[in-house]
Amino acid sequence: MVLSAVRRARQAGRVAAAVGRYGVLPLRLAREAITGWGAIQRTWELTSLLGLARRQKPGVVMEIGTHRGGTLAALARVARPDAFLLSLDMHTWPMGPEPSWPADEARIRAAMLPAQRMVALRMDSHQAETKAAVESALAGRAVDFLFIDGDHTYGGVCRDWEMYVPLVRSGGLVAFHDIHYNPEDPVSQVDRFWRETRSRFRHWEFIDQDFPGGQGMGIGVLQIP
Ligand SMILES: C[S@@+](CC[C@H](N)C(=O)[O-])C[C@H]1O[C@@H](n2cnc3c(N)ncnc32)[C@H](O)[C@@H]1O
């Protein structure tokens, strides 16, 4: 009881600090994404990610693992008003096809600013034809902000890194979800990839360790030199 009150107070303190650093919009968007769109995120972690993105003002945003669209719709709101968005998702998670996807795609488009454009590819990120489709959609543009939240296996996240990070511009940001170890989900090994990779780059870590359960999730962001 006392412990959970202390945890809640710490979380509130972190959120307040993020609002002080990034303004109130990232918090508002993070709450909307989680409660209104079913984004699988924690408030302070997503607020901090959106705060960093807001500072960068990306013109090209790519997301691997869009799910219902909450994180991409929120990223669109901190991107440039004429940003290009690229969504890549098989939409077969957690089991079988994602029935809500066509409606979710329409909802993302409705949330975008009038001059923003989006290409949504319903493909497996690990296939060579998907990389070709991504390059064709980008039409020579470099990615400013890449969010990797697709296949969480070690091999899967390594492959997304190898295939798509070359498309990110120098100075661009690459974010990863689930960088925090979760013993209850041994298949998810983004934490291992993150530990091996982060020290080679300027990076930020947002891990709300006081969340009840205290395990898993967390967002890591690194900057391409
Ligand atoms: C954890 S969800 C993404 C959550 C979303 N970013 C959010 O916060 O609401 C992971 C998504 O990745 C997709 N996915 C998994 N492996 C993939 C792959 N190899 N290629 C494309 N999408 C993949 C799944 O279909 C699923 O929608």
Tab-separated table of C-alpha atoms and ligand atoms in Angstrom:
chain	number	residue	atom	x	y	z
A	1	MET	CA	0.000	0.000	0.000
A	2	VAL	CA	2.683	2.477	1.096
A	3	LEU	CA	4.959	1.120	-1.637
A	4	SER	CA	2.359	1.628	-4.373
A	5	ALA	CA	1.669	5.184	-3.156
A	6	VAL	CA	5.414	5.878	-3.343
A	7	ARG	CA	5.520	4.390	-6.840
A	8	ARG	CA	2.584	6.497	-8.000
A	9	ALA	CA	4.215	9.620	-6.575
A	10	ARG	CA	7.475	8.809	-8.380
A	11	GLN	CA	5.638	8.217	-11.648
A	12	ALA	CA	3.750	11.486	-11.259
A	13	GLY	CA	7.063	13.238	-10.598
A	14	ARG	CA	8.597	11.808	-13.764
A	15	VAL	CA	5.563	12.815	-15.835
A	16	ALA	CA	5.648	16.331	-14.366
A	17	ALA	CA	9.358	16.607	-15.199
A	18	ALA	CA	8.658	15.475	-18.785
A	19	VAL	CA	5.942	18.138	-19.105
A	20	GLY	CA	8.419	20.715	-17.805
A	21	ARG	CA	10.986	19.583	-20.382
A	22	TYR	CA	8.801	18.992	-23.440
A	23	GLY	CA	5.530	20.870	-22.825
A	24	VAL	CA	2.078	19.408	-22.258
A	25	LEU	CA	1.339	18.205	-25.820
A	26	PRO	CA	3.452	14.993	-25.655
A	27	LEU	CA	1.688	13.961	-22.438
A	28	ARG	CA	-1.733	14.655	-23.914
A	29	LEU	CA	-0.894	12.667	-27.051
A	30	ALA	CA	0.570	9.790	-25.032
A	31	ARG	CA	-2.580	9.522	-22.908
A	32	GLU	CA	-4.770	9.633	-26.028
A	33	ALA	CA	-2.664	6.942	-27.716
A	34	ILE	CA	-2.892	4.616	-24.715
A	35	THR	CA	-6.474	5.149	-23.618
A	36	GLY	CA	-8.095	6.016	-26.967
A	37	TRP	CA	-6.118	3.892	-29.432
A	38	GLY	CA	-4.977	0.941	-27.339
A	39	ALA	CA	-1.272	1.719	-27.759
A	40	ILE	CA	0.779	-0.780	-25.765
A	41	GLN	CA	2.838	1.848	-23.981
A	42	ARG	CA	3.456	3.491	-20.622
A	43	THR	CA	2.575	7.141	-20.159
A	44	TRP	CA	5.934	8.569	-19.147
A	45	GLU	CA	7.900	6.459	-21.614
A	46	LEU	CA	5.732	7.476	-24.575
A	47	THR	CA	5.541	11.097	-23.376
A	48	SER	CA	9.337	11.240	-23.361
A	49	LEU	CA	9.599	9.653	-26.806
A	50	LEU	CA	7.088	12.137	-28.229
A	51	GLY	CA	8.933	14.959	-26.496
A	52	LEU	CA	12.191	14.012	-28.202
A	53	ALA	CA	10.426	13.645	-31.543
A	54	ARG	CA	8.731	17.018	-31.072
A	55	ARG	CA	12.117	18.653	-30.612
A	56	GLN	CA	13.427	16.962	-33.753
A	57	LYS	CA	10.312	17.857	-35.816
A	58	PRO	CA	10.776	14.953	-38.255
A	59	GLY	CA	9.718	15.313	-41.859
A	60	VAL	CA	9.869	11.557	-42.545
A	61	VAL	CA	8.615	9.138	-39.886
A	62	MET	CA	8.707	5.360	-40.298
A	63	GLU	CA	7.195	2.860	-37.878
A	64	ILE	CA	7.707	-0.904	-37.937
A	65	GLY	CA	4.849	-2.328	-35.861
A	66	THR	CA	1.900	0.060	-36.041
A	67	HIS	CA	-0.714	-2.265	-34.473
A	68	ARG	CA	-3.853	-0.102	-33.907
A	69	GLY	CA	-2.028	3.099	-34.896
A	70	GLY	CA	-1.806	4.925	-31.570
A	71	THR	CA	1.935	5.557	-31.638
A	72	LEU	CA	1.997	6.547	-35.313
A	73	ALA	CA	-0.951	8.938	-34.957
A	74	ALA	CA	0.773	10.547	-31.963
A	75	LEU	CA	4.084	10.823	-33.835
A	76	ALA	CA	2.241	12.498	-36.718
A	77	ARG	CA	1.097	15.232	-34.334
A	78	VAL	CA	4.659	16.120	-33.335
A	79	ALA	CA	6.088	15.757	-36.848
A	80	ARG	CA	6.230	18.506	-39.456
A	81	PRO	CA	2.832	19.606	-40.756
A	82	ASP	CA	3.828	18.255	-44.179
A	83	ALA	CA	5.512	15.079	-42.886
A	84	PHE	CA	5.612	11.797	-44.791
A	85	LEU	CA	4.641	8.775	-42.683
A	86	LEU	CA	5.438	5.187	-43.495
A	87	SER	CA	3.698	2.398	-41.603
A	88	LEU	CA	4.926	-1.169	-41.882
A	89	ASP	CA	2.973	-3.960	-40.223
A	90	MET	CA	1.828	-7.464	-41.131
A	91	HIS	CA	-1.269	-6.989	-38.943
A	92	THR	CA	-1.296	-10.641	-37.962
A	93	TRP	CA	-0.729	-10.053	-34.259
A	94	PRO	CA	-1.401	-11.433	-31.701
A	95	MET	CA	-3.211	-14.346	-33.377
A	96	GLY	CA	-4.555	-14.270	-36.874
A	97	PRO	CA	-5.324	-11.196	-38.960
A	98	GLU	CA	-6.000	-7.913	-37.190
A	99	PRO	CA	-9.682	-7.331	-38.114
A	100	SER	CA	-9.630	-3.697	-37.100
A	101	TRP	CA	-6.839	-2.665	-39.467
A	102	PRO	CA	-8.691	-1.067	-42.397
A	103	ALA	CA	-10.706	1.022	-39.928
A	104	ASP	CA	-7.577	1.832	-37.922
A	105	GLU	CA	-5.784	2.997	-41.047
A	106	ALA	CA	-8.678	5.341	-41.844
A	107	ARG	CA	-8.554	6.648	-38.286
A	108	ILE	CA	-4.826	7.428	-38.542
A	109	ARG	CA	-5.432	9.275	-41.809
A	110	ALA	CA	-8.223	11.276	-40.172
A	111	ALA	CA	-5.888	12.236	-37.306
A	112	MET	CA	-3.120	13.435	-39.641
A	113	LEU	CA	-2.668	17.102	-40.509
A	114	PRO	CA	-4.022	18.084	-43.958
A	115	ALA	CA	-0.628	18.276	-45.726
A	116	GLN	CA	0.749	15.066	-44.201
A	117	ARG	CA	0.913	11.919	-46.331
A	118	MET	CA	1.091	8.257	-45.324
A	119	VAL	CA	1.949	5.005	-47.070
A	120	ALA	CA	0.847	1.956	-45.076
A	121	LEU	CA	2.466	-1.324	-46.135
A	122	ARG	CA	0.848	-4.501	-44.881
A	123	MET	CA	3.982	-6.627	-45.250
A	124	ASP	CA	6.564	-8.608	-43.300
A	125	SER	CA	9.430	-6.214	-42.562
A	126	HIS	CA	11.996	-8.987	-43.014
A	127	GLN	CA	11.309	-9.738	-46.661
A	128	ALA	CA	13.477	-8.312	-49.436
A	129	GLU	CA	10.374	-7.197	-51.377
A	130	THR	CA	9.272	-5.202	-48.336
A	131	LYS	CA	12.564	-3.308	-48.260
A	132	ALA	CA	12.102	-2.596	-51.971
A	133	ALA	CA	8.545	-1.356	-51.327
A	134	VAL	CA	9.788	0.871	-48.499
A	135	GLU	CA	12.511	2.358	-50.704
A	136	SER	CA	10.013	2.930	-53.478
A	137	ALA	CA	7.608	4.679	-51.060
A	138	LEU	CA	10.403	6.853	-49.688
A	139	ALA	CA	11.365	7.863	-53.246
A	140	GLY	CA	14.831	9.014	-52.215
A	141	ARG	CA	13.801	10.661	-48.930
A	142	ALA	CA	15.886	9.767	-45.875
A	143	VAL	CA	14.083	8.765	-42.673
A	144	ASP	CA	14.322	11.284	-39.804
A	145	PHE	CA	12.635	9.159	-37.157
A	146	LEU	CA	12.350	5.348	-37.167
A	147	PHE	CA	10.367	3.541	-34.485
A	148	ILE	CA	11.048	-0.216	-34.309
A	149	ASP	CA	8.237	-2.029	-32.491
A	150	GLY	CA	7.585	-5.053	-34.708
A	151	ASP	CA	9.166	-8.498	-34.314
A	152	HIS	CA	10.575	-8.539	-30.765
A	153	THR	CA	12.771	-11.640	-31.121
A	154	TYR	CA	16.510	-11.038	-31.043
A	155	GLY	CA	16.902	-12.127	-34.676
A	156	GLY	CA	13.867	-10.056	-35.655
A	157	VAL	CA	15.038	-6.808	-34.143
A	158	CYS	CA	18.575	-7.344	-35.515
A	159	ARG	CA	17.129	-7.807	-38.981
A	160	ASP	CA	14.973	-4.663	-38.767
A	161	TRP	CA	18.071	-2.773	-37.629
A	162	GLU	CA	20.246	-4.105	-40.465
A	163	MET	CA	17.613	-3.572	-43.144
A	164	TYR	CA	16.159	-0.180	-42.253
A	165	VAL	CA	18.738	1.818	-40.304
A	166	PRO	CA	20.702	2.501	-43.523
A	167	LEU	CA	17.625	4.477	-44.624
A	168	VAL	CA	17.906	6.835	-41.629
A	169	ARG	CA	19.734	10.097	-42.202
A	170	SER	CA	22.784	11.195	-40.278
A	171	GLY	CA	21.501	12.842	-37.099
A	172	GLY	CA	18.224	10.910	-37.366
A	173	LEU	CA	16.677	9.063	-34.416
A	174	VAL	CA	15.944	5.335	-34.090
A	175	ALA	CA	13.653	4.271	-31.244
A	176	PHE	CA	13.019	0.773	-29.889
A	177	HIS	CA	10.170	-0.395	-27.718
A	178	ASP	CA	10.554	-3.055	-24.996
A	179	ILE	CA	14.210	-2.458	-24.161
A	180	HIS	CA	13.624	-3.478	-20.550
A	181	TYR	CA	14.177	-7.116	-19.576
A	182	ASN	CA	10.993	-9.075	-18.956
A	183	PRO	CA	11.531	-12.596	-17.579
A	184	GLU	CA	7.862	-13.366	-18.214
A	185	ASP	CA	8.334	-12.923	-21.967
A	186	PRO	CA	11.494	-14.787	-23.000
A	187	VAL	CA	10.662	-14.425	-26.706
A	188	SER	CA	11.040	-10.659	-26.466
A	189	GLN	CA	14.762	-9.932	-26.542
A	190	VAL	CA	14.912	-6.321	-27.589
A	191	ASP	CA	16.631	-5.713	-24.240
A	192	ARG	CA	19.565	-7.883	-25.331
A	193	PHE	CA	19.894	-6.043	-28.651
A	194	TRP	CA	19.658	-2.706	-26.851
A	195	ARG	CA	22.365	-3.551	-24.304
A	196	GLU	CA	24.706	-4.654	-27.089
A	197	THR	CA	24.077	-1.605	-29.258
A	198	ARG	CA	23.385	1.516	-27.182
A	199	SER	CA	26.932	2.334	-26.073
A	200	ARG	CA	28.057	2.924	-29.668
A	201	PHE	CA	25.619	5.826	-30.040
A	202	ARG	CA	24.348	8.903	-28.312
A	203	HIS	CA	21.244	7.493	-26.693
A	204	TRP	CA	18.326	8.040	-24.313
A	205	GLU	CA	16.529	5.468	-22.153
A	206	PHE	CA	13.026	5.827	-20.801
A	207	ILE	CA	12.147	2.995	-18.447
A	208	ASP	CA	9.324	3.504	-16.005
A	209	GLN	CA	10.629	0.954	-13.563
A	210	ASP	CA	8.089	1.758	-10.888
A	211	PHE	CA	5.185	0.642	-13.050
A	212	PRO	CA	3.287	-2.091	-11.181
A	213	GLY	CA	4.999	-5.347	-12.097
A	214	GLY	CA	8.181	-3.418	-12.691
A	215	GLN	CA	9.176	-5.457	-15.727
A	216	GLY	CA	9.346	-5.149	-19.447
A	217	MET	CA	8.522	-2.268	-21.774
A	218	GLY	CA	10.825	0.757	-21.801
A	219	ILE	CA	11.854	2.862	-24.787
A	220	GLY	CA	15.395	3.387	-26.042
A	221	VAL	CA	16.317	6.015	-28.616
A	222	LEU	CA	19.639	6.385	-30.352
A	223	GLN	CA	20.967	8.956	-32.749
A	224	ILE	CA	22.657	7.970	-35.996
A	225	PRO	CA	26.017	9.796	-36.188
B	1	LIG	C1	3.644	-4.543	-30.052
B	1	LIG	S1	2.771	-4.291	-31.522
B	1	LIG	C2	3.103	-2.607	-31.928
B	1	LIG	C3	2.482	-1.679	-30.958
B	1	LIG	C4	2.324	-0.253	-31.391
B	1	LIG	N1	3.575	0.379	-31.800
B	1	LIG	C5	1.722	0.481	-30.216
B	1	LIG	O1	2.457	0.986	-29.378
B	1	LIG	O2	0.504	0.481	-30.126
B	1	LIG	C6	3.756	-5.153	-32.668
B	1	LIG	C7	3.260	-5.092	-34.104
B	1	LIG	O3	4.318	-5.553	-34.944
B	1	LIG	C8	3.783	-6.295	-36.001
B	1	LIG	N2	4.842	-7.183	-36.489
B	1	LIG	C9	5.473	-8.191	-35.841
B	1	LIG	N3	6.413	-8.735	-36.604
B	1	LIG	C10	6.418	-8.054	-37.781
B	1	LIG	C11	7.147	-8.137	-38.991
B	1	LIG	N4	8.117	-9.038	-39.164
B	1	LIG	N5	6.854	-7.260	-39.991
B	1	LIG	C12	5.877	-6.344	-39.851
B	1	LIG	N6	5.142	-6.214	-38.726
B	1	LIG	C13	5.389	-7.051	-37.707
B	1	LIG	C14	2.587	-7.009	-35.434
B	1	LIG	O4	1.643	-7.299	-36.441
B	1	LIG	C15	2.082	-5.984	-34.397
B	1	LIG	O5	1.008	-5.218	-34.910
